[in-house]
Amino acid sequence: MADPAGCCRPCATCLLCLYSCQWITAKKEKRKGLRTTKCDCSWFFFLFFVFLFTLVWLYFAIIILNDFHNFNEFIFKQRKLWLDWSLVLLIATAMLITYSAVLLVLALCLQLCGQPLKLHWLHKTLLILTALVVAAAFTGLGIKWAEEWRSAHISLQATGPFLHIGIVWGMTLLAWPLASFIYRTRNTGLKAFLLLVYCVVMIGLYLAPLAITSPCIMEENQLPPKPALVGHRGAPMLAPENTLMSLHKAVDCDVQVFETDVMVSADGVPFLMHDEELTRTTNVQAVFPERAALNSTAFNWTDLQQLDAGSWFLERRPFPTVLSLSDGDRYQATKQRIPSLEQVLEAAKQSNISIMFDLRPENHSDYQSFVNATLEVILQSGIPLQQVLWLPDGFREQVKQQAPGVQQVYGRKRLQNETEPLLHVNLPYQDMSSEEIRQYRQDNISVNLYVVNQPWLFSVLWCSGVSSVTTNACQVLKEMKHPIWLLPSSTYLMIWIVADCTSFLAILWAFLLLKKCSWRRQTVESETDVLLTKINSLMQE
């Protein structure tokens, strides 16, 4: 097996060393008998599969970053340990994809150089482990976080056109090592099988845009207005959540609605708190260690006012943005206390911002008294009732009677036999399709979707026509003046045709060029064989 032109012996030796984990020199006499067997081909296909499998997981890992703060909170509730697990996820995924990608590149280079694909047992073991780890990650995602499958489906509306072009050109580049292998192997059945599979895949990719849909494929003049921003617990990337500082930061981000959670203390004072326990967002373990595990509603207002509701934000750094806070913001964060609903309503009234809230916990035995206490504070605050958006379903009819001006927001889709028309709905972004959003918009129903942090997701919902989104990243979405991309259908059609045609020509060129090189190599080998035969005959004479 002579070294082909363009592949120097040191390079071939180095590639063999990295791929086979043994020093095999490029001298012909030391490579006698080293051929790529069927088993070696099987391991190459397994390597290719692991690379694609890991690449798909990398895509999922990037998509679920939008919701990863929820996972961090879940782990804290279970283990009382705060860590930004998204960094762990990305680092581990990057290591797996880098390893499989390097091995795949080595294998393709070896094939182009005409070298045997003798994968070392250590690489085989690590590839199997990689496949098992990624499979376990997908299984865990499906069991514990099934809604993320719907997030991935939505993400294809943002990435589909570009993924299509990327995959087409990735498969186009694969034509070179494939053609090299086909012209070198003598197995006609294997040749036919590989060519058939490759052609079927490429035809499917060329026609894939027929199934690709995106709300952002539209004319510029059809783009709906930019969705309003709803601050999820305020501006939690810039200030401790559910505090007055977080509300003011949200106002600075042009947020129109402050979304929060209300609980009622043991002595009947409504206050802002999301978790049923105080351990994550206060220093309750230091002030009341023996009562730290109690429900938030078990504390009276005097006790709650003794708690620091801001220092945890600087210590645990729930978002990377904490590192970029100014000294003034850091000092202000340390002075935050748990605010009462009365204080928040007063701040909202002064800032001319609406407030939307859940009343927790819904299963509490005194929930009706919680509703009464909350309504009393709202009615006494003097805030215009249209600035209050009521989310809780419990005792909703009572709220309508006592405070008819309060806007009722429903956490469900409308029903077919709806007795009273819905005007506002508040749902997870995975629960509504683009078609449903458009229909609700046509019917003058305000749709708010949560929690939307990534620009790609905001762009898709913007193009779909959603009324507003609840977000942790108001400072990011505020700066977006336009969706990330917007393509007229005619422009996308042109890109599709050009990409497919250039890909087809590149594949045709690769096969023709390597066919010519193969013919030249066969001619040289034939002449060499004839010369060796003559020399052998002369020596025998």
Coordinates of C-alpha atoms in Angstrom, one line a residue:
M1 CA 0.0 0.0 0.0
A2 CA 2.1 2.9 -1.2
D3 CA 1.6 6.4 0.1
P4 CA -0.6 8.4 -2.2
A5 CA 0.6 11.6 -3.7
G6 CA 0.1 14.5 -1.3
C7 CA 0.3 12.4 1.8
C8 CA 3.9 12.5 3.2
R9 CA 5.2 9.6 5.3
P10 CA 5.7 11.6 8.5
C11 CA 2.1 12.8 8.3
A12 CA 0.8 9.3 7.7
T13 CA 2.8 8.0 10.6
C14 CA 1.6 10.6 12.9
L15 CA -2.1 10.0 12.0
L16 CA -1.6 6.2 12.5
C17 CA 0.0 6.9 15.9
L18 CA -2.9 9.1 17.1
Y19 CA -5.7 6.8 15.8
S20 CA -4.2 3.4 16.6
C21 CA -2.2 4.4 19.7
Q22 CA 0.9 2.7 18.5
W23 CA 3.9 3.9 16.5
I24 CA 3.6 2.4 13.0
T25 CA 6.1 3.8 10.6
A26 CA 5.1 4.6 7.1
K27 CA 7.6 2.2 5.6
K28 CA 5.9 -0.2 3.3
E29 CA 7.6 -3.3 4.7
K30 CA 6.4 -2.5 8.2
R31 CA 2.8 -2.1 7.1
K32 CA 2.5 -5.4 5.3
G33 CA -0.7 -7.1 6.2
L34 CA -2.3 -4.0 7.7
R35 CA -5.6 -3.7 5.9
T36 CA -8.9 -2.1 6.8
T37 CA -11.1 -5.1 7.7
K38 CA -14.9 -5.3 8.0
C39 CA -14.5 -5.0 11.7
D40 CA -12.5 -1.8 11.3
C41 CA -15.2 -0.4 9.0
S42 CA -17.8 -1.2 11.6
W43 CA -15.9 0.7 14.2
F44 CA -15.6 3.7 11.8
F45 CA -19.4 3.7 11.3
F46 CA -19.8 3.5 15.1
L47 CA -17.5 6.5 15.5
F48 CA -19.5 8.4 13.0
F49 CA -22.7 7.5 14.8
V50 CA -21.3 8.6 18.2
F51 CA -20.1 11.9 16.7
L52 CA -23.6 12.6 15.3
F53 CA -25.2 11.5 18.6
T54 CA -23.0 13.8 20.6
L55 CA -23.6 16.6 18.1
V56 CA -27.3 16.3 18.6
W57 CA -26.8 16.4 22.4
L58 CA -24.7 19.6 22.0
Y59 CA -27.6 21.1 20.2
F60 CA -30.0 20.1 23.0
A61 CA -27.6 21.4 25.6
I62 CA -27.5 24.8 24.0
I63 CA -31.3 24.9 23.6
I64 CA -32.1 24.0 27.2
L65 CA -29.9 26.8 28.5
N66 CA -33.0 29.0 28.2
D67 CA -34.6 27.1 31.1
F68 CA -31.5 25.9 33.0
H69 CA -32.0 28.3 35.9
N70 CA -35.1 26.2 36.8
F71 CA -32.9 23.1 37.0
N72 CA -30.4 24.9 39.3
E73 CA -33.3 25.8 41.6
F74 CA -34.6 22.2 41.5
I75 CA -31.2 20.9 42.5
F76 CA -31.0 23.4 45.4
K77 CA -34.4 22.3 46.7
Q78 CA -33.3 18.7 46.7
R79 CA -29.7 19.0 47.8
K80 CA -29.4 22.5 49.3
L81 CA -26.4 23.0 47.0
W82 CA -26.2 25.9 44.6
L83 CA -24.1 25.6 41.5
D84 CA -24.5 26.8 38.0
W85 CA -24.9 23.4 36.5
S86 CA -25.1 24.8 33.0
L87 CA -21.3 25.2 33.1
V88 CA -20.8 21.6 34.1
L89 CA -23.2 20.5 31.2
L90 CA -21.4 22.6 28.6
I91 CA -17.9 21.6 29.7
A92 CA -18.7 17.9 29.7
T93 CA -20.5 18.2 26.4
A94 CA -17.6 20.1 24.8
M95 CA -15.2 17.4 25.9
L96 CA -17.3 14.6 24.5
I97 CA -17.9 16.3 21.1
T98 CA -14.3 17.4 20.8
Y99 CA -13.0 13.8 21.4
S100 CA -15.3 12.2 18.9
A101 CA -14.7 15.0 16.4
V102 CA -10.9 14.6 16.6
L103 CA -11.2 10.9 16.1
L104 CA -13.5 11.3 13.1
V105 CA -11.2 13.8 11.5
L106 CA -8.2 11.4 12.0
A107 CA -10.2 8.6 10.5
L108 CA -11.1 10.7 7.4
C109 CA -7.6 11.9 6.9
L110 CA -6.3 8.3 7.2
Q111 CA -8.8 7.2 4.6
L112 CA -7.7 10.0 2.2
C113 CA -4.1 9.0 2.7
G114 CA -4.9 5.4 2.0
Q115 CA -3.9 4.2 5.5
P116 CA -5.6 1.4 7.5
L117 CA -8.3 2.3 10.0
K118 CA -7.0 0.3 13.0
L119 CA -8.8 1.9 16.0
H120 CA -7.1 1.2 19.3
W121 CA -9.1 -0.7 22.0
L122 CA -8.8 2.4 24.3
H123 CA -10.6 4.6 21.8
K124 CA -13.2 1.9 21.3
T125 CA -13.8 1.8 25.1
L126 CA -14.0 5.6 25.4
L127 CA -16.4 5.7 22.4
I128 CA -18.7 3.2 24.0
L129 CA -18.6 5.2 27.3
T130 CA -19.4 8.4 25.3
A131 CA -22.4 6.8 23.7
L132 CA -23.7 5.5 27.1
V133 CA -23.2 8.9 28.8
V134 CA -25.1 10.8 26.0
A135 CA -27.8 8.1 26.0
A136 CA -28.2 8.5 29.8
A137 CA -28.4 12.3 29.3
F138 CA -31.2 11.9 26.8
T139 CA -33.0 9.4 29.0
G140 CA -32.8 11.7 32.0
L141 CA -34.0 14.6 29.9
G142 CA -37.0 12.6 28.7
I143 CA -37.9 11.4 32.3
K144 CA -37.4 14.5 34.4
W145 CA -37.6 17.4 31.9
A146 CA -39.9 16.2 29.1
E147 CA -41.1 19.6 28.1
E148 CA -37.6 20.4 26.7
W149 CA -38.4 18.1 23.8
R150 CA -41.0 20.7 22.8
S151 CA -38.4 23.4 23.3
A152 CA -36.2 21.6 20.8
H153 CA -39.1 21.5 18.3
I154 CA -39.6 25.2 18.7
S155 CA -35.9 25.8 18.3
L156 CA -36.0 24.2 14.9
Q157 CA -38.2 27.2 13.8
A158 CA -35.2 29.4 14.6
T159 CA -32.4 27.2 13.4
G160 CA -34.0 24.9 10.8
P161 CA -33.0 26.9 7.6
F162 CA -29.4 27.3 8.8
L163 CA -29.1 23.7 10.1
H164 CA -30.2 22.5 6.7
I165 CA -27.5 24.4 4.9
G166 CA -24.9 23.3 7.5
I167 CA -25.8 19.6 7.2
V168 CA -25.9 19.8 3.4
W169 CA -22.4 21.1 3.3
G170 CA -21.2 18.7 6.0
M171 CA -22.4 15.8 3.9
T172 CA -20.9 17.5 0.8
L173 CA -17.5 17.4 2.4
L174 CA -18.0 13.8 3.3
A175 CA -18.1 13.1 -0.4
W176 CA -14.3 13.3 -0.6
P177 CA -13.4 10.4 1.9
L178 CA -16.4 8.5 0.6
A179 CA -15.2 8.7 -3.0
S180 CA -11.7 7.8 -1.9
F181 CA -13.0 4.7 -0.1
I182 CA -15.2 3.6 -3.0
Y183 CA -12.4 3.8 -5.5
R184 CA -10.0 1.9 -3.3
T185 CA -12.2 -0.9 -2.1
R186 CA -12.9 -4.0 -4.3
N187 CA -16.1 -5.0 -2.5
T188 CA -18.8 -4.2 -5.1
G189 CA -21.7 -4.8 -2.7
L190 CA -20.3 -2.4 -0.1
K191 CA -19.7 0.2 -2.8
A192 CA -23.3 0.0 -4.0
F193 CA -24.7 0.1 -0.5
L194 CA -22.7 3.2 0.5
L195 CA -23.5 5.0 -2.7
L196 CA -27.2 4.2 -2.3
V197 CA -27.3 5.4 1.3
Y198 CA -25.4 8.6 0.5
C199 CA -27.6 9.4 -2.5
V200 CA -30.8 8.8 -0.5
V201 CA -29.5 11.0 2.4
M202 CA -28.5 13.8 0.0
I203 CA -31.8 13.7 -1.9
G204 CA -33.6 13.9 1.4
L205 CA -31.5 16.9 2.5
Y206 CA -32.0 18.7 -0.8
L207 CA -35.8 18.4 -0.4
A208 CA -35.8 19.0 3.4
P209 CA -36.9 22.7 3.1
L210 CA -40.3 21.5 1.9
A211 CA -40.8 20.4 5.6
I212 CA -39.1 23.4 7.2
T213 CA -41.4 26.0 8.6
S214 CA -40.6 29.1 10.6
P215 CA -42.7 32.2 11.5
C216 CA -39.7 34.3 10.6
I217 CA -40.0 33.4 7.0
M218 CA -42.1 36.4 6.1
E219 CA -42.0 39.9 4.5
E220 CA -40.7 42.8 6.6
N221 CA -44.0 44.6 6.5
Q222 CA -45.8 41.5 8.0
L223 CA -43.7 41.5 11.2
P224 CA -45.9 42.0 14.3
P225 CA -45.0 44.6 17.0
K226 CA -42.3 43.7 19.4
P227 CA -43.6 41.8 22.4
A228 CA -43.8 43.6 25.7
L229 CA -41.5 42.5 28.5
V230 CA -42.7 41.1 31.8
G231 CA -40.0 41.0 34.5
H232 CA -39.8 37.5 36.0
R233 CA -39.5 38.3 39.7
G234 CA -38.3 41.7 38.5
A235 CA -34.8 41.8 36.9
P236 CA -33.2 38.7 38.6
M237 CA -30.0 38.9 36.5
L238 CA -29.4 42.4 37.8
A239 CA -30.7 42.3 41.4
P240 CA -32.0 39.9 44.0
E241 CA -35.3 38.4 42.8
N242 CA -38.6 39.6 44.3
T243 CA -37.1 42.7 45.9
L244 CA -37.7 46.5 45.5
M245 CA -34.2 46.8 43.8
S246 CA -35.3 44.1 41.3
L247 CA -38.5 46.0 40.5
H248 CA -36.6 49.3 39.9
K249 CA -34.0 47.5 37.7
A250 CA -36.9 46.0 35.7
V251 CA -38.4 49.5 35.3
D252 CA -35.0 50.6 33.9
C253 CA -35.2 47.8 31.4
D254 CA -38.6 49.2 30.1
V255 CA -40.5 46.3 31.5
Q256 CA -44.2 46.9 31.5
V257 CA -45.2 44.3 34.0
F258 CA -43.5 43.1 37.3
E259 CA -44.3 39.4 37.7
T260 CA -43.9 38.1 41.2
D261 CA -45.2 35.6 43.8
V262 CA -47.1 36.6 47.0
M263 CA -47.3 34.7 50.3
V264 CA -49.0 35.8 53.5
S265 CA -47.2 35.8 56.8
A266 CA -48.5 34.2 60.0
D267 CA -49.9 37.5 61.2
G268 CA -51.7 38.3 57.8
V269 CA -49.2 40.5 55.9
P270 CA -48.8 39.7 52.2
F271 CA -45.1 39.7 51.1
L272 CA -43.1 38.7 48.1
M273 CA -41.5 35.2 48.1
H274 CA -41.3 32.4 45.5
D275 CA -40.1 29.4 47.4
E276 CA -42.1 27.7 50.1
E277 CA -38.9 27.8 52.2
L278 CA -36.7 30.9 52.8
T279 CA -33.4 29.1 52.6
R280 CA -32.5 30.0 49.0
T281 CA -33.1 33.7 48.9
T282 CA -32.5 34.8 52.6
N283 CA -30.1 34.2 55.5
V284 CA -32.8 32.4 57.5
Q285 CA -30.4 29.6 58.4
A286 CA -28.2 32.1 60.2
V287 CA -30.9 34.1 61.9
F288 CA -33.4 31.4 62.7
P289 CA -31.5 28.1 62.3
E290 CA -34.0 26.0 64.2
R291 CA -36.9 27.3 62.0
A292 CA -35.1 27.4 58.6
A293 CA -37.0 24.4 57.2
L294 CA -40.5 25.9 58.0
N295 CA -42.8 27.2 55.4
S296 CA -42.4 30.9 54.6
T297 CA -46.0 31.5 55.8
A298 CA -45.1 30.2 59.3
F299 CA -43.1 33.4 60.0
N300 CA -44.7 36.6 61.2
W301 CA -43.8 39.9 59.5
T302 CA -41.5 41.1 62.3
D303 CA -39.4 38.0 61.9
L304 CA -39.3 38.3 58.1
Q305 CA -38.1 41.9 58.3
Q306 CA -35.0 40.7 60.2
L307 CA -33.8 38.6 57.2
D308 CA -31.3 39.7 54.6
A309 CA -32.8 39.1 51.1
G310 CA -29.9 40.3 49.0
S311 CA -26.5 39.0 50.1
W312 CA -27.2 35.5 48.8
F313 CA -27.3 37.1 45.3
L314 CA -23.7 38.1 45.6
E315 CA -22.5 34.9 47.3
R316 CA -24.2 32.3 45.1
R317 CA -24.2 34.3 41.8
P318 CA -27.3 32.7 40.2
F319 CA -26.4 34.4 36.9
P320 CA -23.1 35.3 35.3
T321 CA -24.2 38.9 35.1
V322 CA -23.7 39.3 38.9
L323 CA -19.9 39.5 38.2
S324 CA -20.4 42.7 36.2
L325 CA -22.4 44.6 38.8
S326 CA -21.1 48.0 39.9
D327 CA -20.0 48.6 43.5
G328 CA -23.1 50.7 44.1
D329 CA -25.4 47.9 42.9
R330 CA -23.5 45.4 45.1
Y331 CA -23.9 47.6 48.1
Q332 CA -27.6 48.2 47.4
A333 CA -28.1 44.4 47.0
T334 CA -26.8 43.8 50.5
K335 CA -29.4 46.1 51.9
Q336 CA -32.4 44.4 50.4
R337 CA -35.2 43.0 52.7
I338 CA -38.3 41.0 51.9
P339 CA -40.8 43.5 50.7
S340 CA -44.4 43.5 51.6
L341 CA -47.1 43.6 48.9
E342 CA -48.0 47.1 50.1
Q343 CA -44.5 48.4 49.5
V344 CA -44.4 46.8 46.0
L345 CA -47.8 48.2 45.0
E346 CA -46.7 51.7 46.1
A347 CA -43.4 51.4 44.0
A348 CA -45.4 50.0 41.0
K349 CA -47.9 52.9 41.3
Q350 CA -45.0 55.5 41.3
S351 CA -43.2 53.8 38.4
N352 CA -46.5 53.3 36.4
I353 CA -45.8 49.6 36.0
S354 CA -48.3 46.8 36.2
I355 CA -48.0 43.9 38.6
M356 CA -48.9 40.3 38.0
F357 CA -48.6 37.7 40.7
D358 CA -49.4 34.2 41.9
L359 CA -50.7 33.6 45.5
R360 CA -48.8 30.8 47.2
P361 CA -49.2 28.1 48.4
E362 CA -52.4 27.1 46.6
N363 CA -53.0 24.0 48.8
H364 CA -52.8 25.9 52.1
S365 CA -55.7 25.4 54.5
D366 CA -56.0 29.2 55.0
Y367 CA -55.9 30.0 51.3
Q368 CA -59.2 32.0 51.4
S369 CA -57.9 34.2 54.2
F370 CA -54.7 34.7 52.0
V371 CA -57.0 35.9 49.2
N372 CA -58.9 38.2 51.5
A373 CA -55.7 39.7 53.0
T374 CA -54.2 40.3 49.5
L375 CA -57.4 41.9 48.1
E376 CA -57.5 44.2 51.1
V377 CA -54.0 45.4 50.5
I378 CA -54.7 46.0 46.8
L379 CA -57.9 48.0 47.5
Q380 CA -56.2 50.1 50.2
S381 CA -53.1 50.8 48.1
G382 CA -54.7 53.2 45.7
I383 CA -53.1 51.6 42.7
P384 CA -55.3 51.7 39.6
L385 CA -56.9 48.3 39.5
Q386 CA -56.2 47.8 35.8
Q387 CA -52.5 47.7 36.7
V388 CA -53.1 44.6 38.8
L389 CA -53.1 41.3 36.9
W390 CA -54.5 38.4 39.0
L391 CA -53.2 34.9 38.2
P392 CA -54.5 32.6 41.0
D393 CA -57.5 30.4 40.1
G394 CA -58.7 29.9 43.6
F395 CA -61.7 32.1 44.6
R396 CA -61.4 34.0 41.3
E397 CA -65.2 34.7 41.3
Q398 CA -64.8 36.4 44.7
V399 CA -62.0 38.5 43.4
K400 CA -64.1 39.6 40.4
Q401 CA -66.9 40.7 42.7
Q402 CA -64.8 42.6 45.2
A403 CA -62.3 44.1 42.8
P404 CA -64.0 44.1 39.3
G405 CA -61.3 46.4 37.8
V406 CA -58.5 43.8 38.4
Q407 CA -57.4 42.1 35.1
Q408 CA -58.0 38.4 35.2
V409 CA -55.2 36.3 33.7
Y410 CA -55.7 32.6 33.1
G411 CA -53.1 29.9 33.1
R412 CA -54.9 27.8 30.5
K413 CA -56.0 27.9 26.9
R414 CA -59.6 28.8 26.1
L415 CA -62.2 26.1 26.1
Q416 CA -64.7 25.4 23.4
N417 CA -67.7 26.0 25.7
E418 CA -66.2 29.2 27.3
T419 CA -69.0 31.0 29.1
E420 CA -66.9 34.2 29.6
P421 CA -64.3 35.2 26.9
L422 CA -60.7 35.1 28.0
L423 CA -58.8 38.4 27.5
H424 CA -55.4 37.4 29.0
V425 CA -53.6 34.0 29.1
N426 CA -50.3 33.2 30.8
L427 CA -48.7 29.9 29.6
P428 CA -45.3 28.2 29.3
Y429 CA -43.8 29.0 25.9
Q430 CA -43.8 25.3 25.0
D431 CA -47.6 25.1 25.3
M432 CA -48.6 27.3 22.3
S433 CA -47.8 26.8 18.7
S434 CA -47.2 29.7 16.3
E435 CA -50.5 29.0 14.7
E436 CA -52.3 29.2 18.0
I437 CA -50.6 32.4 18.9
R438 CA -51.7 34.0 15.6
Q439 CA -55.3 32.8 16.1
Y440 CA -55.4 34.3 19.7
R441 CA -53.9 37.5 18.3
Q442 CA -56.6 37.7 15.7
D443 CA -59.3 37.2 18.4
N444 CA -57.8 40.0 20.5
I445 CA -56.6 37.7 23.3
S446 CA -53.4 38.8 25.0
V447 CA -50.9 36.0 25.2
N448 CA -48.0 36.1 27.7
L449 CA -45.5 33.2 27.5
Y450 CA -42.8 32.3 30.1
V451 CA -39.9 32.1 30.7
V452 CA -38.1 33.5 27.6
N453 CA -34.4 34.4 28.1
Q454 CA -32.6 33.6 24.8
P455 CA -32.8 36.0 21.8
W456 CA -33.4 33.1 19.4
L457 CA -36.6 32.1 21.3
F458 CA -37.7 35.7 21.7
S459 CA -37.3 36.1 17.9
V460 CA -39.5 33.1 17.1
L461 CA -42.2 34.3 19.4
W462 CA -41.9 37.9 18.1
C463 CA -42.5 36.6 14.5
S464 CA -45.4 34.5 15.8
G465 CA -47.1 37.6 17.2
V466 CA -47.1 36.9 20.9
S467 CA -48.3 39.9 23.0
S468 CA -45.6 39.7 25.8
V469 CA -43.0 37.4 27.3
T470 CA -41.9 36.9 30.9
T471 CA -38.1 37.0 31.1
N472 CA -35.1 36.9 33.4
A473 CA -33.0 38.7 30.8
C474 CA -34.9 42.0 30.3
Q475 CA -31.6 43.9 29.8
V476 CA -30.8 41.6 26.8
L477 CA -34.3 41.6 25.2
K478 CA -34.7 45.3 25.7
E479 CA -31.8 45.9 23.2
M480 CA -33.3 43.8 20.5
K481 CA -34.8 46.1 17.8
H482 CA -35.4 43.3 15.4
P483 CA -35.6 39.5 15.3
I484 CA -32.3 37.8 14.9
W485 CA -33.3 37.0 11.3
L486 CA -36.2 37.6 9.0
L487 CA -36.3 36.2 5.5
P488 CA -38.8 36.7 2.7
S489 CA -40.0 33.4 1.3
S490 CA -38.5 34.3 -2.1
T491 CA -35.1 34.9 -0.6
Y492 CA -35.2 31.7 1.3
L493 CA -36.2 29.8 -1.9
M494 CA -33.2 31.3 -3.7
I495 CA -30.8 30.4 -0.8
W496 CA -32.2 26.8 -0.8
I497 CA -31.7 26.4 -4.6
V498 CA -28.2 27.9 -4.6
A499 CA -27.1 25.8 -1.7
D500 CA -28.4 22.6 -3.2
C501 CA -27.0 23.2 -6.7
T502 CA -23.5 24.2 -5.4
S503 CA -23.5 21.1 -3.2
F504 CA -24.4 18.8 -6.1
L505 CA -21.6 20.3 -8.2
A506 CA -19.1 20.0 -5.4
I507 CA -20.0 16.3 -4.9
L508 CA -19.8 15.7 -8.7
W509 CA -16.4 17.3 -8.8
A510 CA -15.1 15.3 -5.9
F511 CA -16.1 12.0 -7.4
L512 CA -14.7 12.9 -10.9
L513 CA -11.4 14.2 -9.5
L514 CA -10.8 11.2 -7.3
K515 CA -11.8 9.0 -10.1
K516 CA -9.1 10.6 -12.3
C517 CA -6.6 10.2 -9.4
S518 CA -7.6 6.6 -9.0
W519 CA -7.2 5.9 -12.7
R520 CA -3.7 7.4 -12.7
R521 CA -2.7 5.4 -9.6
Q522 CA -4.0 2.2 -11.2
T523 CA -2.0 3.0 -14.4
V524 CA 1.2 3.5 -12.3
E525 CA 0.6 0.4 -10.4
S526 CA 0.0 -1.6 -13.6
E527 CA 3.2 -0.3 -15.2
T528 CA 5.1 -1.0 -11.9
D529 CA 3.8 -4.6 -11.9
V530 CA 4.8 -5.1 -15.6
L531 CA 8.3 -3.7 -14.8
L532 CA 8.6 -6.0 -11.7
T533 CA 7.5 -9.0 -13.8
K534 CA 10.2 -8.2 -16.5
I535 CA 12.9 -7.8 -13.8
N536 CA 11.9 -11.1 -12.2
S537 CA 12.1 -12.8 -15.5
L538 CA 15.5 -11.5 -16.3
M539 CA 16.7 -12.5 -12.8
Q540 CA 15.4 -16.0 -13.4
E541 CA 17.3 -16.2 -16.7

